[in-house]
């Protein structure tokens, strides 16, 4: 999904660094910065990078730190990837990165399981717009990849919009699971989650209506 070039791509919560290494391989950024809190894993990653991506030919840094300690540098062309952590952590990290550099516009690529509605609400509140979004199904688990930028053209929707293809049974399954997840949550907090469910139902109605009008893979009407 990444639209290069970037000066710097941050592989946040990188674990073994697979994602960042594939980015180094593809040359989509001048430098890749790997960040994770796990000391032993970061030491092993450093050894592997020295071996496979010699610093004479590749530009990378390894930082053993909490994402919440990162001060976003005042550079124009940066992408922060936050993948494989839950929505609450993703939200904490987005808020902390944005608070560290309110004047710096950096892009975000997020990929978490469940709770994407709240993640998207925070992105919208921080002034982010949509570059691209995708529903990903891997080993029977669903993820939303949300690629956002303050300079993007399209508005971001809390339910997602562009990514939904109602002709695809996998997407309909994801919609059912997502609404099922929020129905469970509504048992404890009716006020908050009933509204979320309503938004997903409105989205489904729009997708179904668009499908009736045009039986090809569809998009609901775009509006600000
Ligand atoms: C499941 S792995 C995700 C790996 C990779 N990003 C992916 O998508 O496959 C989650 C990683 O987040 C790291 N992590 C959790 N909290 C963190 C924090 N506050 N700051 C930095 N790393 C953190 C953990 O150490 C762990 O390596």
Coordinates of C-alpha atoms and ligand atoms in Angstrom, one line a residue:
X1 CA 0.0 0.0 0.0
X2 CA 2.9 2.3 0.7
X3 CA 3.3 5.1 -1.8
X4 CA 7.0 6.0 -1.8
X5 CA 9.2 7.8 -1.6
X6 CA 9.6 8.6 2.1
X7 CA 12.7 10.0 3.7
X8 CA 12.0 7.9 6.9
X9 CA 9.8 5.0 7.6
X10 CA 9.3 4.0 11.3
X11 CA 8.6 0.3 11.9
X12 CA 6.9 0.8 15.3
X13 CA 6.6 -2.3 17.5
X14 CA 8.8 -4.0 15.0
X15 CA 9.3 -7.3 16.9
X16 CA 11.7 -9.3 14.7
X17 CA 11.7 -6.5 12.2
X18 CA 10.3 -8.5 9.2
X19 CA 8.2 -5.6 7.9
X20 CA 11.0 -3.0 8.1
X21 CA 13.5 -5.4 6.5
X22 CA 11.1 -6.0 3.6
X23 CA 10.9 -2.2 3.2
X24 CA 14.7 -1.9 3.2
X25 CA 14.8 -4.6 0.5
X26 CA 12.2 -2.7 -1.6
X27 CA 14.0 0.6 -1.1
X28 CA 10.8 2.6 -0.4
X29 CA 12.5 4.9 2.1
X30 CA 15.9 6.6 2.5
X31 CA 16.0 5.1 6.0
X32 CA 14.1 2.7 8.1
X33 CA 13.9 3.1 11.9
X34 CA 13.0 0.0 13.9
X35 CA 11.5 0.6 17.4
X36 CA 10.5 -2.0 20.0
X37 CA 10.8 -2.3 23.8
X38 CA 12.2 -5.8 23.8
X39 CA 16.0 -5.5 24.5
X40 CA 17.0 -9.1 23.5
X41 CA 15.0 -9.0 20.2
X42 CA 16.4 -5.6 19.3
X43 CA 20.0 -6.9 19.9
X44 CA 19.3 -9.9 17.6
X45 CA 17.7 -7.6 15.1
X46 CA 20.8 -5.4 15.1
X47 CA 23.1 -8.4 14.4
X48 CA 20.8 -9.5 11.6
X49 CA 20.7 -6.1 10.0
X50 CA 24.4 -5.7 10.1
X51 CA 24.7 -9.0 8.3
X52 CA 21.9 -8.7 5.8
X53 CA 21.7 -4.9 5.3
X54 CA 25.3 -3.6 5.7
X55 CA 25.3 0.0 6.9
X56 CA 27.6 0.9 4.0
X57 CA 24.7 0.2 1.6
X58 CA 21.5 0.6 3.7
X59 CA 20.4 3.3 6.1
X60 CA 18.7 2.0 9.2
X61 CA 18.5 2.6 13.0
X62 CA 17.4 0.3 15.8
X63 CA 15.9 2.0 18.8
X64 CA 15.0 0.0 21.9
X65 CA 12.4 2.3 23.4
X66 CA 8.7 2.8 24.2
X67 CA 6.8 4.4 21.2
X68 CA 5.4 6.8 23.7
X69 CA 9.0 8.2 24.2
X70 CA 9.4 9.0 20.5
X71 CA 9.7 12.7 19.6
X72 CA 8.7 13.0 16.0
X73 CA 11.5 14.9 14.2
X74 CA 10.6 18.0 12.2
X75 CA 11.0 16.3 8.8
X76 CA 8.5 16.5 5.9
X77 CA 8.5 13.0 4.6
X78 CA 7.9 10.4 7.3
X79 CA 5.6 7.3 7.7
X80 CA 4.9 5.6 11.0
X81 CA 3.7 2.0 10.7
X82 CA 1.9 0.6 13.7
X83 CA 0.9 -3.0 13.1
X84 CA 0.1 -6.0 15.3
X85 CA -0.9 -4.2 18.5
X86 CA -4.4 -3.8 19.9
X87 CA -6.6 -0.7 19.3
X88 CA -6.1 0.8 22.7
X89 CA -2.3 0.8 22.2
X90 CA -2.6 2.1 18.7
X91 CA -4.7 5.0 20.0
X92 CA -2.1 5.7 22.7
X93 CA 0.7 5.7 20.2
X94 CA -1.1 7.9 17.7
X95 CA -1.9 10.5 20.4
X96 CA 1.6 10.5 21.8
X97 CA 3.3 10.8 18.3
X98 CA 0.9 13.7 17.3
X99 CA 1.4 15.4 20.7
X100 CA 5.2 15.3 20.3
X101 CA 5.1 17.3 17.1
X102 CA 1.9 19.1 16.6
X103 CA 3.3 21.1 13.6
X104 CA 4.8 18.2 11.8
X105 CA 2.6 16.4 9.2
X106 CA 3.6 12.7 9.1
X107 CA 1.7 9.8 7.5
X108 CA 0.4 6.7 9.4
X109 CA -0.2 3.2 8.3
X110 CA -2.1 1.2 10.9
X111 CA -3.1 -2.4 11.1
X112 CA -4.9 -3.7 14.2
X113 CA -7.5 -6.3 15.0
X114 CA -10.9 -5.2 16.3
X115 CA -11.8 -1.8 17.6
X116 CA -10.9 0.0 14.4
X117 CA -13.8 2.4 14.8
X118 CA -12.2 4.0 17.8
X119 CA -8.8 4.1 16.1
X120 CA -10.4 5.9 13.1
X121 CA -12.2 8.3 15.4
X122 CA -8.8 9.4 16.9
X123 CA -7.3 9.7 13.4
X124 CA -10.2 11.9 12.3
X125 CA -9.9 14.1 15.5
X126 CA -6.1 14.5 14.8
X127 CA -6.9 15.9 11.3
X128 CA -6.0 12.7 9.3
X129 CA -7.6 11.9 5.9
X130 CA -7.6 8.7 3.9
X131 CA -4.9 7.7 1.4
X132 CA -6.0 4.0 1.2
X133 CA -7.7 1.3 3.3
X134 CA -8.0 -2.4 2.9
X135 CA -9.8 -5.3 4.6
X136 CA -7.3 -8.1 5.1
X137 CA -8.3 -11.7 6.1
X138 CA -5.3 -13.8 7.2
X139 CA -5.7 -17.2 8.9
X140 CA -9.4 -16.5 9.6
X141 CA -8.5 -13.2 11.4
X142 CA -9.5 -9.9 10.0
X143 CA -7.5 -6.7 10.0
X144 CA -8.0 -3.2 8.6
X145 CA -5.0 -1.6 7.0
X146 CA -5.6 2.2 7.3
X147 CA -3.2 4.4 5.4
X148 CA -3.7 8.0 6.5
X149 CA -2.2 11.4 5.8
X150 CA -3.1 15.0 6.7
X151 CA -2.6 15.9 3.1
X152 CA -4.7 13.1 1.5
X153 CA -7.8 13.9 -0.7
X154 CA -10.5 11.6 0.8
X155 CA -12.2 12.0 4.1
X156 CA -11.7 9.2 6.6
X157 CA -14.8 7.4 7.9
X158 CA -15.1 5.8 11.3
X159 CA -16.6 2.7 9.7
X160 CA -14.3 2.7 6.7
X161 CA -15.8 3.3 3.3
X162 CA -13.7 2.9 0.2
X163 CA -12.4 -0.6 1.4
X164 CA -15.9 -2.2 1.5
X165 CA -16.9 -4.4 -1.5
X166 CA -20.4 -5.7 -0.7
X167 CA -20.2 -8.2 -3.6
X168 CA -17.4 -10.0 -1.7
X169 CA -18.6 -12.6 0.8
X170 CA -15.4 -12.1 2.9
X171 CA -16.3 -8.5 3.4
X172 CA -19.9 -9.3 4.3
X173 CA -18.5 -11.8 6.8
X174 CA -16.2 -9.1 8.2
X175 CA -19.2 -6.7 8.5
X176 CA -21.1 -9.4 10.5
X177 CA -18.2 -10.1 12.8
X178 CA -17.5 -6.4 13.4
X179 CA -21.1 -5.6 14.3
X180 CA -21.2 -8.8 16.4
X181 CA -18.2 -7.4 18.3
X182 CA -19.9 -4.1 18.9
X183 CA -23.2 -5.8 19.9
X184 CA -21.2 -7.6 22.7
X185 CA -19.7 -4.3 23.8
X186 CA -23.2 -2.6 23.7
X187 CA -24.3 -5.0 26.5
X188 CA -22.0 -3.1 28.8
X189 CA -22.1 0.4 27.3
X190 CA -25.4 0.7 25.3
X191 CA -25.1 4.5 24.8
X192 CA -21.7 4.4 23.1
X193 CA -21.9 1.2 21.1
X194 CA -25.5 1.5 19.9
X195 CA -24.4 4.5 17.9
X196 CA -21.4 2.6 16.5
X197 CA -23.8 -0.2 15.4
X198 CA -26.1 2.3 13.8
X199 CA -23.2 3.7 11.7
X200 CA -22.3 0.2 10.5
X201 CA -26.0 -0.4 9.6
X202 CA -26.2 2.8 7.7
X203 CA -23.0 1.9 5.8
X204 CA -24.4 -1.6 4.9
X205 CA -27.7 0.0 3.7
X206 CA -25.7 2.4 1.4
X207 CA -23.5 -0.5 0.1
X208 CA -26.6 -2.6 -0.6
X209 CA -28.4 0.3 -2.3
X210 CA -25.3 1.0 -4.5
X211 CA -25.1 -2.7 -5.4
X212 CA -28.8 -2.6 -6.6
X213 CA -28.0 0.4 -8.8
X214 CA -24.8 -1.1 -10.1
X215 CA -24.2 -4.8 -9.7
X216 CA -20.4 -4.3 -10.3
X217 CA -18.0 -4.0 -7.3
X218 CA -19.3 -0.8 -5.7
X219 CA -18.6 2.2 -3.6
X220 CA -21.3 4.0 -1.6
X221 CA -21.8 7.6 -2.5
X222 CA -18.8 9.8 -1.4
X223 CA -19.6 12.8 0.7
X224 CA -17.8 15.1 3.1
Ligands
LIG1 C1 2.7 -8.7 17.9 S1 4.1 -7.8 17.8 C2 3.9 -6.9 16.3 C3 4.9 -7.2 15.3 C4 4.8 -6.6 14.0 N1 4.6 -5.1 14.1 C5 3.7 -7.2 13.2 O1 2.8 -6.6 12.8 O2 3.8 -8.4 12.9 C6 3.9 -6.5 19.0 C7 5.2 -5.9 19.4 O3 4.9 -4.6 20.1 C8 5.9 -4.3 21.0 N2 5.4 -3.3 21.9 C9 4.4 -3.3 22.7 N3 4.3 -2.2 23.4 C10 5.2 -1.4 23.0 C11 5.6 0.0 23.2 N4 4.9 0.7 24.1 N5 6.7 0.5 22.6 C12 7.4 -0.2 21.7 N6 7.0 -1.5 21.4 C13 6.0 -2.1 22.0 C14 6.1 -5.7 21.6 O4 7.4 -5.8 22.3 C15 6.0 -6.7 20.4 O5 7.3 -6.9 19.9

